[in-house]
Short mmCIF file of C-alpha atoms in Angstrom, two decimals:
data_model
loop_
_atom_site.label_atom_id
_atom_site.label_comp_id
_atom_site.label_asym_id
_atom_site.label_seq_id
_atom_site.Cartn_x
_atom_site.Cartn_y
_atom_site.Cartn_z
CA MET S 1 4.89 -64.82 73.31
CA LYS S 2 7.41 -62.93 71.08
CA ARG S 3 6.79 -65.62 68.79
CA MET S 4 3.33 -65.07 68.28
CA LYS S 5 3.55 -61.51 68.01
CA LYS S 6 5.72 -61.72 65.06
CA THR S 7 3.56 -63.92 63.22
CA ILE S 8 0.95 -61.55 63.60
CA GLU S 9 2.72 -58.58 62.18
CA GLU S 10 4.22 -60.90 59.44
CA LYS S 11 0.58 -61.49 58.44
CA THR S 12 -1.05 -58.16 58.72
CA ALA S 13 2.06 -57.24 56.42
CA ASN S 14 1.19 -59.79 54.07
CA LYS S 15 -2.37 -58.75 54.02
CA GLY S 16 -1.93 -55.32 53.33
CA ILE S 17 0.60 -55.97 50.17
CA THR S 18 -2.32 -58.13 48.85
CA LEU S 19 -5.02 -55.25 49.22
CA ILE S 20 -2.77 -53.00 47.38
CA ALA S 21 -2.13 -55.23 44.61
CA LEU S 22 -5.74 -55.89 44.74
CA VAL S 23 -6.48 -51.83 44.00
CA ILE S 24 -3.71 -51.75 41.62
CA THR S 25 -5.22 -54.59 39.47
CA ILE S 26 -8.35 -53.04 39.45
CA ILE S 27 -7.33 -49.89 38.37
CA ILE S 28 -5.65 -51.42 35.58
CA LEU S 29 -8.38 -53.67 34.64
CA LEU S 30 -10.80 -50.33 34.62
CA MET S 31 -7.79 -48.64 32.47
CA LEU S 32 -8.00 -51.72 29.87
CA ALA S 33 -11.75 -51.01 30.00
CA GLY S 34 -11.83 -47.98 28.98
CA VAL S 35 -9.03 -48.40 26.23
CA ALA S 36 -11.27 -51.63 24.96
CA ILE S 37 -14.33 -49.52 24.71
CA ALA S 38 -12.87 -46.57 23.23
CA THR S 39 -11.47 -49.01 20.72
CA LEU S 40 -14.91 -50.22 20.34
CA THR S 41 -17.14 -47.53 20.38
CA GLY S 42 -15.14 -44.39 19.72
CA GLU S 43 -15.19 -41.94 16.54
CA ASN S 44 -12.66 -44.65 14.86
CA GLY S 45 -13.28 -47.40 16.69
CA ILE S 46 -14.17 -50.88 15.80
CA LEU S 47 -17.84 -50.82 16.07
CA THR S 48 -18.10 -47.27 14.34
CA LYS S 49 -15.62 -48.15 11.66
CA ALA S 50 -17.83 -51.57 11.08
CA LYS S 51 -21.23 -49.43 11.03
CA THR S 52 -19.38 -47.10 8.52
CA THR S 53 -18.15 -50.05 6.08
CA LYS S 54 -21.73 -51.56 6.12
CA ASN S 55 -23.02 -48.13 5.39
CA LYS S 56 -21.10 -47.68 2.43
CA THR S 57 -21.40 -51.42 1.27
CA ASP S 58 -24.90 -51.02 1.59
CA GLU S 59 -24.86 -48.01 -0.41
CA ALA S 60 -22.85 -49.44 -3.03
CA SER S 61 -25.02 -52.46 -3.53
CA ALA S 62 -28.05 -49.91 -3.96
CA ARG S 63 -26.07 -48.12 -6.28
CA GLU S 64 -25.20 -51.31 -8.45
CA LYS S 65 -28.65 -52.83 -8.22
CA VAL S 66 -29.81 -49.57 -9.82
CA LYS S 67 -26.69 -49.73 -12.33
CA ILE S 68 -27.41 -53.04 -13.37
CA ALA S 69 -31.01 -52.14 -14.03
CA VAL S 70 -30.22 -49.10 -16.36
CA MET S 71 -27.18 -51.12 -17.98
CA GLY S 72 -30.09 -53.70 -19.12
CA SER S 73 -32.42 -50.77 -20.66
CA TYR S 74 -30.70 -49.01 -23.76
CA GLY S 75 -32.46 -49.59 -26.69
CA ALA S 76 -30.77 -50.50 -30.18
CA ASP S 77 -30.34 -46.37 -30.32
CA GLU S 78 -28.28 -46.83 -27.25
CA LYS S 79 -30.88 -44.51 -25.26
CA ILE S 80 -32.34 -45.68 -22.34
CA ASP S 81 -35.89 -46.84 -22.58
CA ILE S 82 -37.92 -45.30 -20.07
CA ASN S 83 -40.65 -48.64 -20.16
CA GLU S 84 -37.61 -51.20 -19.94
CA LEU S 85 -36.03 -49.40 -17.20
CA LYS S 86 -38.91 -49.15 -15.31
CA GLY S 87 -39.59 -52.84 -15.78
CA ASN S 88 -35.84 -53.67 -15.02
CA LEU S 89 -36.29 -51.87 -11.31
CA GLN S 90 -39.61 -53.30 -10.54
CA GLN S 91 -37.92 -56.76 -10.80
CA THR S 92 -35.03 -55.58 -8.50
CA GLU S 93 -35.24 -56.42 -5.06
CA GLY S 94 -34.98 -54.12 -2.54
CA VAL S 95 -36.60 -51.49 -5.18
CA THR S 96 -39.43 -49.06 -4.28
CA GLY S 97 -41.02 -46.02 -6.42
CA ALA S 98 -39.89 -47.73 -9.74
CA GLU S 99 -43.87 -47.56 -10.69
CA ASN S 100 -43.62 -43.59 -10.61
CA ILE S 101 -40.70 -43.37 -13.07
CA THR S 102 -41.96 -41.45 -16.08
CA GLU S 103 -38.81 -39.80 -17.56
CA LEU S 104 -35.15 -38.84 -16.60
CA PRO S 105 -34.08 -37.86 -14.11
CA ALA S 106 -35.67 -40.07 -11.68
CA LYS S 107 -35.22 -41.26 -8.28
CA VAL S 108 -36.03 -44.58 -6.49
CA THR S 109 -35.42 -46.01 -3.05
CA VAL S 110 -33.43 -49.18 -2.79
CA ASP S 111 -32.77 -50.66 0.53
CA GLY S 112 -33.89 -47.53 2.34
CA TYR S 113 -31.46 -45.59 0.33
CA GLU S 114 -32.50 -43.08 -1.99
CA VAL S 115 -30.96 -43.49 -5.44
CA ASN S 116 -31.11 -40.86 -8.50
CA ILE S 117 -30.50 -41.46 -12.27
CA ASP S 118 -29.93 -38.41 -13.95
CA GLU S 119 -30.77 -37.98 -18.03
CA ASN S 120 -27.35 -39.57 -18.80
CA GLY S 121 -28.02 -42.73 -16.91
CA LYS S 122 -25.79 -41.39 -13.86
CA VAL S 123 -26.37 -42.78 -11.01
CA THR S 124 -25.77 -41.29 -7.38
CA VAL S 125 -26.40 -42.35 -3.96
CA GLY S 126 -25.21 -40.00 -1.16
CA ASN S 127 -22.15 -38.73 -2.26
CA GLN S 128 -21.27 -41.88 -4.47
CA THR S 129 -21.69 -41.57 -8.03
CA ASP S 130 -21.03 -43.62 -11.10
CA ARG S 131 -21.95 -43.88 -14.69
CA PRO S 132 -23.17 -47.01 -16.24
CA THR S 133 -21.23 -48.77 -18.75
CA PRO S 134 -23.35 -48.49 -22.25
CA PRO S 135 -24.36 -51.85 -23.28
CA VAL S 136 -21.78 -51.81 -26.14
CA SER S 137 -18.81 -54.01 -26.20
CA ASN S 138 -16.69 -50.99 -27.96
CA ILE S 139 -16.02 -47.79 -25.91
CA ALA S 140 -13.81 -45.38 -27.61
CA VAL S 141 -10.80 -43.79 -25.56
CA PRO S 142 -9.42 -40.50 -26.01
CA GLY S 143 -6.21 -40.56 -28.39
CA GLU S 144 -7.01 -44.00 -30.11
CA ILE S 145 -7.83 -44.71 -33.35
CA VAL S 146 -10.87 -46.71 -33.67
CA THR S 147 -10.17 -50.03 -35.03
CA GLY S 148 -11.55 -53.36 -36.32
CA ASP S 149 -15.14 -53.34 -37.94
CA GLU S 150 -16.96 -51.39 -35.95
CA ASN S 151 -18.08 -48.00 -34.62
CA LYS S 152 -17.14 -46.98 -30.81
CA THR S 153 -19.66 -45.26 -28.40
CA TYR S 154 -18.08 -42.33 -26.41
CA ILE S 155 -20.40 -40.48 -23.44
CA LYS S 156 -19.45 -37.22 -21.98
CA ASN S 157 -22.23 -34.63 -21.46
CA GLY S 158 -23.88 -36.68 -24.23
CA THR S 159 -23.42 -39.37 -26.51
CA ALA S 160 -21.13 -39.20 -29.97
CA ILE S 161 -20.33 -41.73 -32.54
CA ILE S 162 -16.64 -42.12 -33.29
CA PRO S 163 -16.05 -44.00 -36.36
CA VAL S 164 -13.44 -46.57 -37.58
CA GLY S 165 -10.36 -44.90 -38.50
CA PHE S 166 -10.85 -41.96 -36.24
CA ALA S 167 -9.83 -40.74 -32.48
CA ILE S 168 -11.28 -38.37 -30.42
CA VAL S 169 -8.81 -35.58 -29.99
CA PRO S 170 -7.29 -35.47 -26.19
CA GLY S 171 -9.12 -32.43 -24.42
CA ALA S 172 -11.64 -31.94 -26.73
CA ASP S 173 -14.06 -34.78 -25.67
CA ASP S 174 -17.22 -32.91 -24.36
CA VAL S 175 -20.03 -33.98 -26.52
CA GLU S 176 -22.14 -30.65 -24.78
CA GLU S 177 -19.04 -28.19 -25.64
CA GLY S 178 -17.91 -29.87 -29.12
CA LEU S 179 -16.49 -32.95 -29.53
CA VAL S 180 -13.37 -33.37 -31.81
CA ILE S 181 -12.29 -36.32 -33.98
CA SER S 182 -9.18 -36.96 -36.47
CA ASP S 183 -7.75 -39.48 -38.56
CA VAL S 184 -4.52 -38.99 -36.72
CA ALA S 185 -4.15 -40.38 -33.09
CA ASN S 186 -3.35 -38.28 -30.28
CA ASP S 187 -3.90 -35.42 -32.77
CA THR S 188 -3.19 -32.55 -30.11
CA GLU S 189 -0.98 -30.93 -32.86
CA ASN S 190 -3.90 -30.44 -35.12
CA VAL S 191 -1.95 -32.64 -37.80
CA GLY S 192 -4.72 -34.42 -38.80
CA ASN S 193 -8.24 -33.86 -40.44
CA GLN S 194 -10.48 -32.65 -37.54
CA PHE S 195 -14.40 -32.78 -37.47
CA VAL S 196 -16.81 -31.75 -34.53
CA TRP S 197 -19.79 -33.59 -33.70
CA ILE S 198 -22.84 -32.27 -33.56
CA PRO S 199 -25.82 -34.18 -31.82
CA VAL S 200 -28.94 -34.75 -32.74
CA THR S 201 -31.40 -36.16 -30.37
CA ASP S 202 -34.95 -37.15 -30.62
CA GLU S 203 -36.36 -33.67 -29.62
CA THR S 204 -33.96 -31.69 -31.94
CA PRO S 205 -35.93 -30.10 -34.63
CA TYR S 206 -34.52 -30.94 -38.32
CA VAL S 207 -35.85 -28.11 -40.08
CA ARG S 208 -34.60 -24.80 -41.94
CA ASN S 209 -34.75 -21.98 -39.40
CA THR S 210 -36.65 -18.76 -41.74
CA SER S 211 -36.74 -16.92 -38.30
CA TYR S 212 -33.26 -15.05 -38.57
CA GLY S 213 -34.00 -11.06 -39.62
CA ASP S 214 -31.21 -11.02 -42.03
CA ALA S 215 -32.21 -14.51 -44.11
CA LYS S 216 -33.33 -14.34 -47.42
CA ILE S 217 -34.97 -17.10 -48.33
CA SER S 218 -38.14 -17.71 -50.36
CA ALA S 219 -40.98 -19.77 -49.36
CA LYS S 220 -39.83 -21.97 -52.79
CA ALA S 221 -36.35 -22.14 -50.67
CA ARG S 222 -35.41 -26.35 -50.37
CA ASP S 223 -32.70 -28.91 -50.30
CA ASP S 224 -30.54 -28.96 -53.39
CA THR S 225 -29.99 -32.21 -55.68
CA ASP S 226 -27.11 -34.49 -55.87
CA TYR S 227 -25.09 -33.23 -52.92
CA LEU S 228 -25.61 -36.87 -51.17
CA PRO S 229 -22.78 -39.35 -51.00
CA ASP S 230 -23.79 -42.85 -52.23
CA GLY S 231 -25.55 -45.30 -49.92
CA ILE S 232 -27.34 -42.13 -48.30
CA THR S 233 -30.68 -41.80 -50.04
CA ASP S 234 -32.18 -39.20 -47.19
CA GLU S 235 -30.17 -36.63 -45.06
CA GLU S 236 -32.56 -36.88 -42.30
CA THR S 237 -33.00 -40.41 -41.95
CA ALA S 238 -29.31 -40.53 -42.02
CA VAL S 239 -28.76 -38.12 -39.39
CA ARG S 240 -31.33 -39.70 -37.06
CA ASN S 241 -30.09 -42.74 -37.51
CA ALA S 242 -26.68 -41.97 -36.43
CA LYS S 243 -28.15 -39.30 -33.50
CA GLY S 244 -26.02 -36.62 -35.25
CA PHE S 245 -23.23 -35.75 -37.58
CA TYR S 246 -19.84 -34.33 -38.07
CA ILE S 247 -19.21 -31.12 -39.39
CA SER S 248 -15.45 -30.40 -40.69
CA ARG S 249 -13.71 -28.46 -37.79
CA TYR S 250 -12.16 -26.06 -40.42
CA GLU S 251 -13.74 -24.55 -44.19
CA ALA S 252 -12.52 -26.61 -46.44
CA GLY S 253 -8.96 -26.60 -47.53
CA LYS S 254 -6.78 -27.71 -50.37
CA GLU S 255 -3.58 -29.36 -50.12
CA GLY S 256 -1.37 -29.62 -53.54
CA THR S 257 -3.55 -29.42 -56.48
CA ASN S 258 -6.96 -31.18 -55.51
CA THR S 259 -6.79 -32.62 -52.10
CA LEU S 260 -9.51 -31.69 -49.88
CA VAL S 261 -8.73 -31.25 -45.99
CA SER S 262 -9.85 -30.44 -42.77
CA LYS S 263 -7.00 -29.30 -41.03
CA LYS S 264 -5.81 -25.70 -39.53
CA GLY S 265 -3.48 -23.79 -41.25
CA ALA S 266 -4.44 -25.17 -44.58
CA LYS S 267 -5.08 -23.00 -47.91
CA VAL S 268 -8.74 -22.41 -47.79
CA TRP S 269 -10.21 -23.83 -51.05
CA THR S 270 -11.44 -20.75 -52.91
CA ASN S 271 -12.85 -20.64 -56.46
CA ILE S 272 -14.75 -23.20 -56.54
CA THR S 273 -18.44 -23.14 -57.87
CA GLN S 274 -21.08 -24.87 -55.93
CA VAL S 275 -21.45 -27.48 -58.24
CA ASN S 276 -18.19 -28.45 -57.91
CA ALA S 277 -18.10 -27.99 -54.22
CA LYS S 278 -21.21 -30.75 -54.05
CA ALA S 279 -18.63 -33.33 -56.16
CA THR S 280 -15.55 -32.49 -54.47
CA ALA S 281 -16.86 -32.68 -50.61
CA LYS S 282 -17.81 -36.11 -51.69
CA THR S 283 -14.09 -37.29 -52.58
CA MET S 284 -12.58 -36.84 -48.83
CA TYR S 285 -13.51 -40.56 -47.40
CA SER S 286 -14.45 -42.36 -50.57
CA SER S 287 -12.94 -45.32 -49.53
CA ASN S 288 -14.36 -45.37 -45.64
CA THR S 289 -17.17 -47.52 -45.35
CA TYR S 290 -17.96 -46.00 -41.99
CA VAL S 291 -18.44 -42.50 -42.91
CA LYS S 292 -19.31 -40.68 -45.97
CA SER S 293 -18.45 -37.06 -46.76
CA ALA S 294 -20.91 -34.69 -48.11
CA LEU S 295 -21.42 -30.41 -48.80
CA ILE S 296 -22.85 -29.23 -45.58
CA SER S 297 -26.73 -28.53 -46.40
CA GLY S 298 -28.88 -25.44 -45.48
CA ILE S 299 -30.65 -27.42 -42.61
CA GLN S 300 -27.27 -28.70 -41.11
CA TRP S 301 -26.27 -25.10 -40.98
CA ASP S 302 -29.39 -24.40 -39.37
CA VAL S 303 -28.99 -27.28 -36.98
CA THR S 304 -25.23 -26.17 -36.32
CA ILE S 305 -26.11 -22.90 -35.32
CA ALA S 306 -28.96 -24.12 -33.25
CA PHE S 307 -26.34 -26.35 -31.03
CA ILE S 308 -23.68 -23.60 -30.86
CA SER S 309 -26.85 -21.32 -29.67
CA ASN S 310 -28.41 -23.40 -26.93
CA LYS S 311 -26.73 -21.93 -24.04
CA PRO S 312 -24.18 -19.07 -23.88
CA ARG S 313 -21.00 -19.73 -26.07
CA LEU S 314 -17.60 -17.92 -25.59
CA ASP S 315 -15.08 -18.24 -28.76
CA GLY S 316 -11.52 -18.75 -28.61
CA THR S 317 -10.73 -15.52 -26.97
CA ASN S 318 -13.74 -15.87 -24.18
CA LYS S 319 -16.08 -13.07 -25.54
CA THR S 320 -19.68 -14.48 -26.34
CA TYR S 321 -20.64 -15.70 -29.50
CA ASP S 322 -23.69 -14.53 -30.91
CA ILE S 323 -24.44 -16.54 -34.27
CA MET S 324 -27.24 -13.40 -34.80
CA LYS S 325 -24.37 -10.34 -34.21
CA VAL S 326 -21.41 -8.99 -36.34
CA ASP S 327 -18.32 -9.05 -34.78
CA SER S 328 -15.73 -7.13 -36.47
CA SER S 329 -12.86 -9.16 -35.14
CA ARG S 330 -14.28 -12.31 -36.88
CA HIS S 331 -13.55 -10.60 -40.38
CA VAL S 332 -9.83 -9.38 -40.58
CA GLY S 333 -7.50 -9.33 -43.14
CA SER S 334 -7.59 -8.20 -46.76
CA SER S 335 -8.27 -12.03 -48.36
CA VAL S 336 -9.42 -14.85 -47.15
CA ALA S 337 -6.91 -16.36 -44.53
CA ILE S 338 -5.74 -19.42 -43.83
CA ALA S 339 -8.19 -21.88 -42.19
CA GLY S 340 -8.56 -21.73 -38.51
CA ASN S 341 -6.46 -18.60 -38.36
CA ASN S 342 -8.82 -16.46 -36.21
CA GLU S 343 -9.67 -17.36 -32.35
CA ALA S 344 -12.52 -14.74 -32.37
CA ASP S 345 -14.19 -17.18 -34.99
CA LYS S 346 -13.99 -20.15 -33.41
CA VAL S 347 -17.04 -21.59 -31.20
CA CYS S 348 -17.72 -25.13 -29.77
CA ASN S 349 -14.36 -25.96 -31.24
CA ILE S 350 -15.74 -25.17 -34.74
CA TYR S 351 -13.60 -22.62 -36.61
CA ASP S 352 -14.19 -20.25 -40.00
CA LEU S 353 -18.22 -19.80 -39.53
CA GLU S 354 -18.12 -16.17 -39.88
CA GLY S 355 -15.04 -14.96 -41.39
CA ASN S 356 -12.77 -15.91 -43.84
CA ALA S 357 -15.26 -16.83 -46.93
CA TRP S 358 -18.93 -17.13 -47.67
CA GLU S 359 -20.02 -20.81 -47.52
CA TYR S 360 -21.70 -22.74 -50.16
CA VAL S 361 -24.38 -24.91 -48.80
CA ALA S 362 -26.60 -27.37 -50.28
CA GLU S 363 -29.88 -25.65 -50.94
CA LYS S 364 -31.87 -24.23 -53.44
CA ASN S 365 -33.21 -20.76 -53.64
CA GLY S 366 -36.47 -21.03 -56.35
CA SER S 367 -37.16 -17.51 -56.20
CA THR S 368 -34.81 -16.02 -58.61
CA GLU S 369 -32.48 -17.14 -61.67
CA SER S 370 -29.99 -15.10 -60.93
CA GLY S 371 -29.31 -16.48 -57.58
CA PRO S 372 -30.48 -20.32 -57.60
CA VAL S 373 -28.14 -21.53 -54.73
CA ILE S 374 -27.74 -20.42 -51.16
CA ALA S 375 -24.77 -19.29 -49.42
CA ARG S 376 -24.42 -18.62 -45.43
CA GLY S 377 -21.99 -16.63 -43.21
CA GLY S 378 -19.80 -13.70 -43.74
CA THR S 379 -16.56 -13.20 -45.08
CA TYR S 380 -13.58 -11.02 -44.41
CA GLU S 381 -14.75 -8.25 -46.41
CA TYR S 382 -18.37 -8.09 -45.83
CA SER S 383 -19.16 -8.40 -42.06
CA MET S 384 -22.62 -10.87 -41.76
CA PRO S 385 -23.42 -13.07 -38.83
CA VAL S 386 -23.59 -16.70 -39.23
CA SER S 387 -26.97 -16.71 -39.26
CA ARG S 388 -26.76 -14.72 -42.60
CA ARG S 389 -28.49 -16.62 -45.35
CA ASP S 390 -28.31 -14.81 -49.09
CA ASP S 391 -28.57 -15.93 -52.50
CA SER S 392 -25.87 -16.42 -55.17
CA ASN S 393 -25.29 -17.61 -58.69
CA GLY S 394 -23.24 -20.36 -57.41
CA GLN S 395 -20.02 -19.40 -59.57
CA ALA S 396 -16.30 -19.51 -58.53
CA TYR S 397 -15.18 -16.68 -56.83
CA ASN S 398 -12.24 -15.92 -54.22
CA GLN S 399 -14.71 -15.21 -51.37
CA TYR S 400 -16.68 -18.55 -51.48
CA SER S 401 -15.62 -22.17 -49.90
CA PHE S 402 -17.54 -24.23 -47.52
CA HIS S 403 -17.90 -26.45 -44.97
CA LEU S 404 -18.62 -30.63 -45.22
CA VAL S 405 -19.94 -32.85 -43.31
CA LEU S 406 -19.36 -36.32 -42.32
CA TYR S 407 -22.58 -39.19 -42.21
CA VAL S 408 -21.90 -42.08 -39.68
CA VAL S 409 -22.64 -44.82 -41.36
#
């Protein structure tokens, strides 16, 4: 009897241990299940991350589809052809809305994502942005001299052509703000000859501006002759083919006896006739087959001041630069200063437009025999605005100099 009672007690005890173990096991399993669910579906869970990754992948795929279409839509002029872009997008799988594109900026839907294309070809999806690579093999790198036998392209808030033998000056690579090139690599110390790109788009008027209130110009005023360099037969055609031209960053300078330079700190080349200014300007890069230098024309002067006036601009002292307003801080000293000496006379990285010396340009005035040519800007002694145009006899004076330009060929 005692043995039977003991056996029953033992079985009861074993059964109790088994129930406790079972409860503990269930609790553990529930905890593990909770952890697993959180791991799968939580804010940083596997499924959430997978979904996020898929979204990013899909967005990137949508962006890449449009990028490819954009890259294949550049014409020979390195601008996006709208009709070509529309056709490329219509042939791209998953794209809708391309048939409505008539101009840039534009937007389409790709696999459910809204994709934007801005006027420069930049593609945007959500918070992801990218700029398509232009359809040219040679892209300029700031600081590096362009070598080989092909000019390079650079895009930053506009497009510029960087000629063989020149490099973009680091830190001055924004087209809209005045992209600067130099014939010396990494020229942040202003030791080389420097020039500023003036973009000329299809919409840019290429005409002489006669609206300035201070401008003296007759109805017979016309372009000069003999100012174009060899190989250039028509100024506007050459400029429009290149989509712009370069203006010397500084007033013409002289090194030694007759070496023409565009360098900060150079002695300004004065006491030169307008005829000799035309001849001298052509000599700067006579052996370079990628650029041709010349005296700036009257129209190029107006296109330049239109470029610096298309929105409020600041000079080198952070004051608004008004091309039609005289500012005494740009007219300083008792004689012509060295090139680039006055930060108040700097706008869009171009110096010496209003101060220093008057500027001969390639423009004739047909109304008077005593003043057959035109000079622009102001001088240290006579405060005139950049827009000023006046007649001159074209002789050599210590208050007359010039800017030159580079045609990209």
